[in-house]
CSV table of C-alpha atoms in Angstrom, one decimal:
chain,number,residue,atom,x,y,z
A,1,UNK,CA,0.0,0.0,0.0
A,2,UNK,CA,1.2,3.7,-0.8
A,3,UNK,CA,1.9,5.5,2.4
A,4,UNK,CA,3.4,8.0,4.7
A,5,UNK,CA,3.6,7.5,8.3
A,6,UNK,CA,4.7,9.8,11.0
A,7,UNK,CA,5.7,9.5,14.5
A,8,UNK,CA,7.7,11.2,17.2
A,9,UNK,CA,5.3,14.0,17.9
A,10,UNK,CA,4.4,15.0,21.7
A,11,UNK,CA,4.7,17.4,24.5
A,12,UNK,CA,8.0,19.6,24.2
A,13,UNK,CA,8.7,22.9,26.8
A,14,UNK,CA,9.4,25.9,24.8
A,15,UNK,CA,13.4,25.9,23.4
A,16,UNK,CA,13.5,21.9,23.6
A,17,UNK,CA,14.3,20.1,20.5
A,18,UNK,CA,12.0,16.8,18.8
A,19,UNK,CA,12.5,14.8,15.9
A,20,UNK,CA,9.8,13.8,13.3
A,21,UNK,CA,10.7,11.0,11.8
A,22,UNK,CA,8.0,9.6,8.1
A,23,UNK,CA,8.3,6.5,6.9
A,24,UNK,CA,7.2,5.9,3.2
A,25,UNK,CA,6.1,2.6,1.6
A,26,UNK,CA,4.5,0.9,-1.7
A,27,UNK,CA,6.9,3.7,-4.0
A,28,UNK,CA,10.0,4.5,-5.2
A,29,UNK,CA,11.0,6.8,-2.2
A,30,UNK,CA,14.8,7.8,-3.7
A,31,UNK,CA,12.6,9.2,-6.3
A,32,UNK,CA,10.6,11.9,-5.0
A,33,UNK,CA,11.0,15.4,-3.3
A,34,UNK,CA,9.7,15.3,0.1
A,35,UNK,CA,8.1,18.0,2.2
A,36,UNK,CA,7.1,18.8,5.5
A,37,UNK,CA,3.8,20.8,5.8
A,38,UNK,CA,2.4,21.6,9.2
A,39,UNK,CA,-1.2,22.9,10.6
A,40,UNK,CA,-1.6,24.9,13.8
A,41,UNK,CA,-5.0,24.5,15.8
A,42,UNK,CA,-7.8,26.3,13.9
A,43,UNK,CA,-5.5,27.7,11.0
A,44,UNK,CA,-4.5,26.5,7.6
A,45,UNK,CA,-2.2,24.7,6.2
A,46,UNK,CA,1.8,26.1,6.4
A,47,UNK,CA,4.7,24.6,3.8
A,48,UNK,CA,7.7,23.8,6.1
A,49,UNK,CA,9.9,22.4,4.5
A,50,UNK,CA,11.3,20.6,0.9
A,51,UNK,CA,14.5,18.4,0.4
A,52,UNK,CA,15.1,16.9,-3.0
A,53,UNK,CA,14.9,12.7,-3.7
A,54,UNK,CA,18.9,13.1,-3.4
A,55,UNK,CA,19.0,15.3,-0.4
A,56,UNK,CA,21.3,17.5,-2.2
A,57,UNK,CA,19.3,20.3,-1.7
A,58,UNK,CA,16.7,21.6,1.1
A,59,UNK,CA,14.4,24.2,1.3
A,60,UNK,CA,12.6,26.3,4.5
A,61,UNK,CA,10.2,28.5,5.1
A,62,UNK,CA,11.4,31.9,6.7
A,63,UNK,CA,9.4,30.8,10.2
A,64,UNK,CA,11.8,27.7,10.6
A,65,UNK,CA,14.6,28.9,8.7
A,66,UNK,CA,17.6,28.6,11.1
A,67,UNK,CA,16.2,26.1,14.1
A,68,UNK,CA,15.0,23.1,11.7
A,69,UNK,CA,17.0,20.3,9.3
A,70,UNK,CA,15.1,18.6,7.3
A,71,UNK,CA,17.1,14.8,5.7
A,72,UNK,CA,16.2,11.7,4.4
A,73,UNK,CA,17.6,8.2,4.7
A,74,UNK,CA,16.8,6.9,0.6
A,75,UNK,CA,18.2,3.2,2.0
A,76,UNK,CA,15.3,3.7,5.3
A,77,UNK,CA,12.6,5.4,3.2
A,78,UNK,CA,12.5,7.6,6.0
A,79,UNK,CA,11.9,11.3,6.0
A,80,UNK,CA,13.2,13.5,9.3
A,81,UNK,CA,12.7,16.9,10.6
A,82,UNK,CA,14.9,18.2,13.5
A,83,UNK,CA,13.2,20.5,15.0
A,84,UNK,CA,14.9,22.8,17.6
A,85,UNK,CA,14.4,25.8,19.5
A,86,UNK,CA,11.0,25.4,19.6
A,87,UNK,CA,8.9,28.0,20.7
A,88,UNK,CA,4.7,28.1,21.1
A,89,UNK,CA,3.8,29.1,17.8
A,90,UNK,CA,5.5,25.8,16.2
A,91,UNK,CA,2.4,23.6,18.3
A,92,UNK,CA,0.7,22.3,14.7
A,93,UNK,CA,0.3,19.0,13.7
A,94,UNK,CA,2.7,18.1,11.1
A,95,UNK,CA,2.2,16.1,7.8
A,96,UNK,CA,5.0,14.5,5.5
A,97,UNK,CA,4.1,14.8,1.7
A,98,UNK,CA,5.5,13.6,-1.3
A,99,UNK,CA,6.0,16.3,-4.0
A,100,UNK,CA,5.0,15.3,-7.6
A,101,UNK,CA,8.1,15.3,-9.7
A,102,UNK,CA,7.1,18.2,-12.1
A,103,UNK,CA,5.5,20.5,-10.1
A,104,UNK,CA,5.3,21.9,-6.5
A,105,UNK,CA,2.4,20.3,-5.4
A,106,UNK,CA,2.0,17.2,-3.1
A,107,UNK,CA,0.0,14.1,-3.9
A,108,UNK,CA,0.2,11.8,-0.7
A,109,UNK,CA,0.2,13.3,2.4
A,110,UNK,CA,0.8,11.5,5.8
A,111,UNK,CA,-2.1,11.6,8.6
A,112,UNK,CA,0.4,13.8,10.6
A,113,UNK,CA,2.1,13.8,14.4
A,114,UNK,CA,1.3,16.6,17.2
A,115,UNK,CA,3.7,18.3,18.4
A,116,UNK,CA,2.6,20.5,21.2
A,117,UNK,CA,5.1,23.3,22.7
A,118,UNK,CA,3.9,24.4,26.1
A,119,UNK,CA,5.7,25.0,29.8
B,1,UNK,CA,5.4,36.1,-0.7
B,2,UNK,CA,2.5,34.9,-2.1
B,3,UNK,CA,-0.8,35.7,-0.1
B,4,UNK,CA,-3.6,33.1,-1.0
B,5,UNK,CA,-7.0,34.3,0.6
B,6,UNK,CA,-10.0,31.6,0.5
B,7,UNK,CA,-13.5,32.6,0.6
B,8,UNK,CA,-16.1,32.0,2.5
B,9,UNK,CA,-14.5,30.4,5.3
B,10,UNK,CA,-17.3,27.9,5.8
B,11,UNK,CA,-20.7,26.7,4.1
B,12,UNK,CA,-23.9,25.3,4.6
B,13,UNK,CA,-25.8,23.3,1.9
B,14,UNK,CA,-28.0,21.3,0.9
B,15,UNK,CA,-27.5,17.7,-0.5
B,16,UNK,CA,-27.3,18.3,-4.5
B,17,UNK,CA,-26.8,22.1,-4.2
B,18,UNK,CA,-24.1,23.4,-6.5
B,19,UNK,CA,-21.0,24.8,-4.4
B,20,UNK,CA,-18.4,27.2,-5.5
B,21,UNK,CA,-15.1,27.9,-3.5
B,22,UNK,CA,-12.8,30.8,-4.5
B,23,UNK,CA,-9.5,31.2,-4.0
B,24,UNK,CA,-7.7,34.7,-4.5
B,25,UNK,CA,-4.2,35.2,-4.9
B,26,UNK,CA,-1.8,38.6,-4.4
B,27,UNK,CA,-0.3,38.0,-7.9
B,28,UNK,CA,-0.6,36.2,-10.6
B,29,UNK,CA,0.2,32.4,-10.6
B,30,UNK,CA,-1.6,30.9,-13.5
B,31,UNK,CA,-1.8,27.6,-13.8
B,32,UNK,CA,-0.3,26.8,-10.7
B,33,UNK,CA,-3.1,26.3,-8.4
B,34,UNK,CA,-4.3,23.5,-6.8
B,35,UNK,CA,-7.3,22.6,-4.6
B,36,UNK,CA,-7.2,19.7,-1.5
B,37,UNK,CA,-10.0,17.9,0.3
B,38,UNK,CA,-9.1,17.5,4.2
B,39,UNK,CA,-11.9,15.1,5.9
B,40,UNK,CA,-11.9,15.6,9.6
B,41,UNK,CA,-9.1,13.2,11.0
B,42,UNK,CA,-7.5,12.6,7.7
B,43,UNK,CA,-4.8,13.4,5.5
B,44,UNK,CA,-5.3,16.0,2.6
B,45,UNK,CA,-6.0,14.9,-0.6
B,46,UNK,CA,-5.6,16.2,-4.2
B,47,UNK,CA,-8.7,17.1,-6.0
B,48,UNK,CA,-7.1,19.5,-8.5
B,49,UNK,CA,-3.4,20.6,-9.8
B,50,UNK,CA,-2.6,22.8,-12.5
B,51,UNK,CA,-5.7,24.7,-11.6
B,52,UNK,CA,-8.5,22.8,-13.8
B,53,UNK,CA,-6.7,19.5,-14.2
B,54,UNK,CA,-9.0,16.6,-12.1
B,55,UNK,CA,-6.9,14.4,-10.1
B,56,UNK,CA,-7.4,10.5,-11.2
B,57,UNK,CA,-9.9,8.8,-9.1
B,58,UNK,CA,-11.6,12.4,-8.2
B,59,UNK,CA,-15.1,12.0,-9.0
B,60,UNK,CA,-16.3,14.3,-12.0
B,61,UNK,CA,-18.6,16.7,-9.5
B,62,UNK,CA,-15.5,18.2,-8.5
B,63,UNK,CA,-14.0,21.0,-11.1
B,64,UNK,CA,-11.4,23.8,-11.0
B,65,UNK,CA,-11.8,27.0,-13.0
B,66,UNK,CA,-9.8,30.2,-12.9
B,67,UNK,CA,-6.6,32.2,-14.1
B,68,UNK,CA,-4.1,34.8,-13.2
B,69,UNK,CA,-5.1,35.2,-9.7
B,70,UNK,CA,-8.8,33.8,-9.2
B,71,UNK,CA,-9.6,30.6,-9.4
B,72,UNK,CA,-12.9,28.6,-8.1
B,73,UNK,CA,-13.5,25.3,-6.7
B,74,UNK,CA,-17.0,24.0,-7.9
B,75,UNK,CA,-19.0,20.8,-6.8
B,76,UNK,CA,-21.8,20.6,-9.3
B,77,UNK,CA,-24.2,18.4,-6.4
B,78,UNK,CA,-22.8,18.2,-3.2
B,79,UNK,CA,-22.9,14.5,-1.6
B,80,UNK,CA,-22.8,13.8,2.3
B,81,UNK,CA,-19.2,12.3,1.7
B,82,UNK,CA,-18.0,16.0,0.5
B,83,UNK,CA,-18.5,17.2,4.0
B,84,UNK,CA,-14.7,18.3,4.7
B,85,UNK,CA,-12.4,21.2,4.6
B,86,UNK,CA,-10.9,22.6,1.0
B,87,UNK,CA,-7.4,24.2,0.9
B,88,UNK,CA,-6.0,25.9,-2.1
B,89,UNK,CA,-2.6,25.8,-2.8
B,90,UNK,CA,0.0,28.2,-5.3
B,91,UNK,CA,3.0,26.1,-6.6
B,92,UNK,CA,4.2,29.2,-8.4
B,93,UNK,CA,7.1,30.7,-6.1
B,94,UNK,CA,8.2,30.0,-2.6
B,95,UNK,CA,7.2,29.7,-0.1
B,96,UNK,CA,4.5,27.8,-1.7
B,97,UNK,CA,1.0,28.9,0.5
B,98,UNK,CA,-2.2,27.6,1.0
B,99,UNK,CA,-5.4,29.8,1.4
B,100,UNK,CA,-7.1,29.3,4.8
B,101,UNK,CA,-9.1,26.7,4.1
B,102,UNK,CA,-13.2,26.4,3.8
B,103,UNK,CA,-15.2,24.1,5.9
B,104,UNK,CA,-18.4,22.2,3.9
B,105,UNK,CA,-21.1,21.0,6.0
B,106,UNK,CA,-24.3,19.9,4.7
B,107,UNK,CA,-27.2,22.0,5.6
């Protein structure tokens, strides 16, 4: 089955770090860009993040720029997001998406992690 | 950056009411628009990419319409299965930005 799967959301105090981690299954994962797109309580949808199928090349929103590292393990089929320095505003559930190889649109999203940044 | 604005916010209707979303954007970004179906709980889905193009397996009530920097969202009779939340998306520059999303309920 084509999927995306995240995990390691949870409860983090403001300026503590957390990993996302999104493992991928039923495509060729080395193939595609990957993106993290996040989703704060009761707002839209916000593009994080974009590293290419090699990893040879990331890309961040101005929010994140600076405090999170997006990378990929092609021989896991796993997907990552360091996140650090986190502060209240970064509390969102987070998806992993694939990004169609033509364009800059994603067509399989992940059913997303919380992560939660409150003392 | 790009500023996508969404309109209405939310909806009401009735079962086999025609439904129009639009999505407005701060400059131009023809063709690359597309729309997303979020049921409650779920992952985002494409409906539409290149702004009129139907995504395979999208059933044919859904269509996209639009150019330069409106573009609509149409379901020609809503079905109790649509009831979800519709993002628009520009792929044109970074940072690539959604609109804020309109919820669909079913009167």
């Amino acid at each position: 089955e084509v999927q995306l799967l995240e995990s390691g959301g949870g409860l983090v105090q403001p300026g503590g770090s957390l990993r996302l981690s999104c493992a991928a299954s039923g495509f060729t994962f080395s193939t595609y860009a990957m993106t993290w797109v996040r989703q704060a309580p009761g707002k839209g949808l916000e593009w994080v993040s974009t590293i290419t199928n090699s990893g040879g090349s990331t890309y961040y929103a101005d929010s994140v720029k600076g405090r999170f590292t997006v990378s990929r393990d092609n021989s896991k089929n796993t997907l990552y997001l360091q996140m650090n320095s986190l502060r209240a505003d970064d509390t969102a559930v987070y998806y992993c998406a694939k990004r169609v190889v033509t364009d800059w649109y994603f067509d399989l999203w992940g059913r997303g992690t919380l992560v939660t940044v409150s003392s | 950056d790009i500023q996508m604005t969404q309109s209405p916010s939310s909806l009401s209707a009735s079962v086999g009411d025609r439904v129009t979303i639009t999505c407005r954007a701060s400059q131009s970004i023809s063709p690359y628009l597309t729309w997303y179906q979020q049921k409650p709980g779920k992952a985002p889905k494409v409906l539409i990419y290149a702004a009129f193009s139907l995504q395979s397996g999208v059933p044919s009530r859904f269509s996209g319409s639009g150019s330069g920097t409106e573009f609509s969202l149409t379901i020609s009779s809503l079905q109790p299965e649509d009831v979800a939340s519709y993002h628009c998306q520009q792929s044109y520059s970074a940072p690539y930005t959604f609109g804020q999303g309109t919820k669909v309920e079913i009167k």
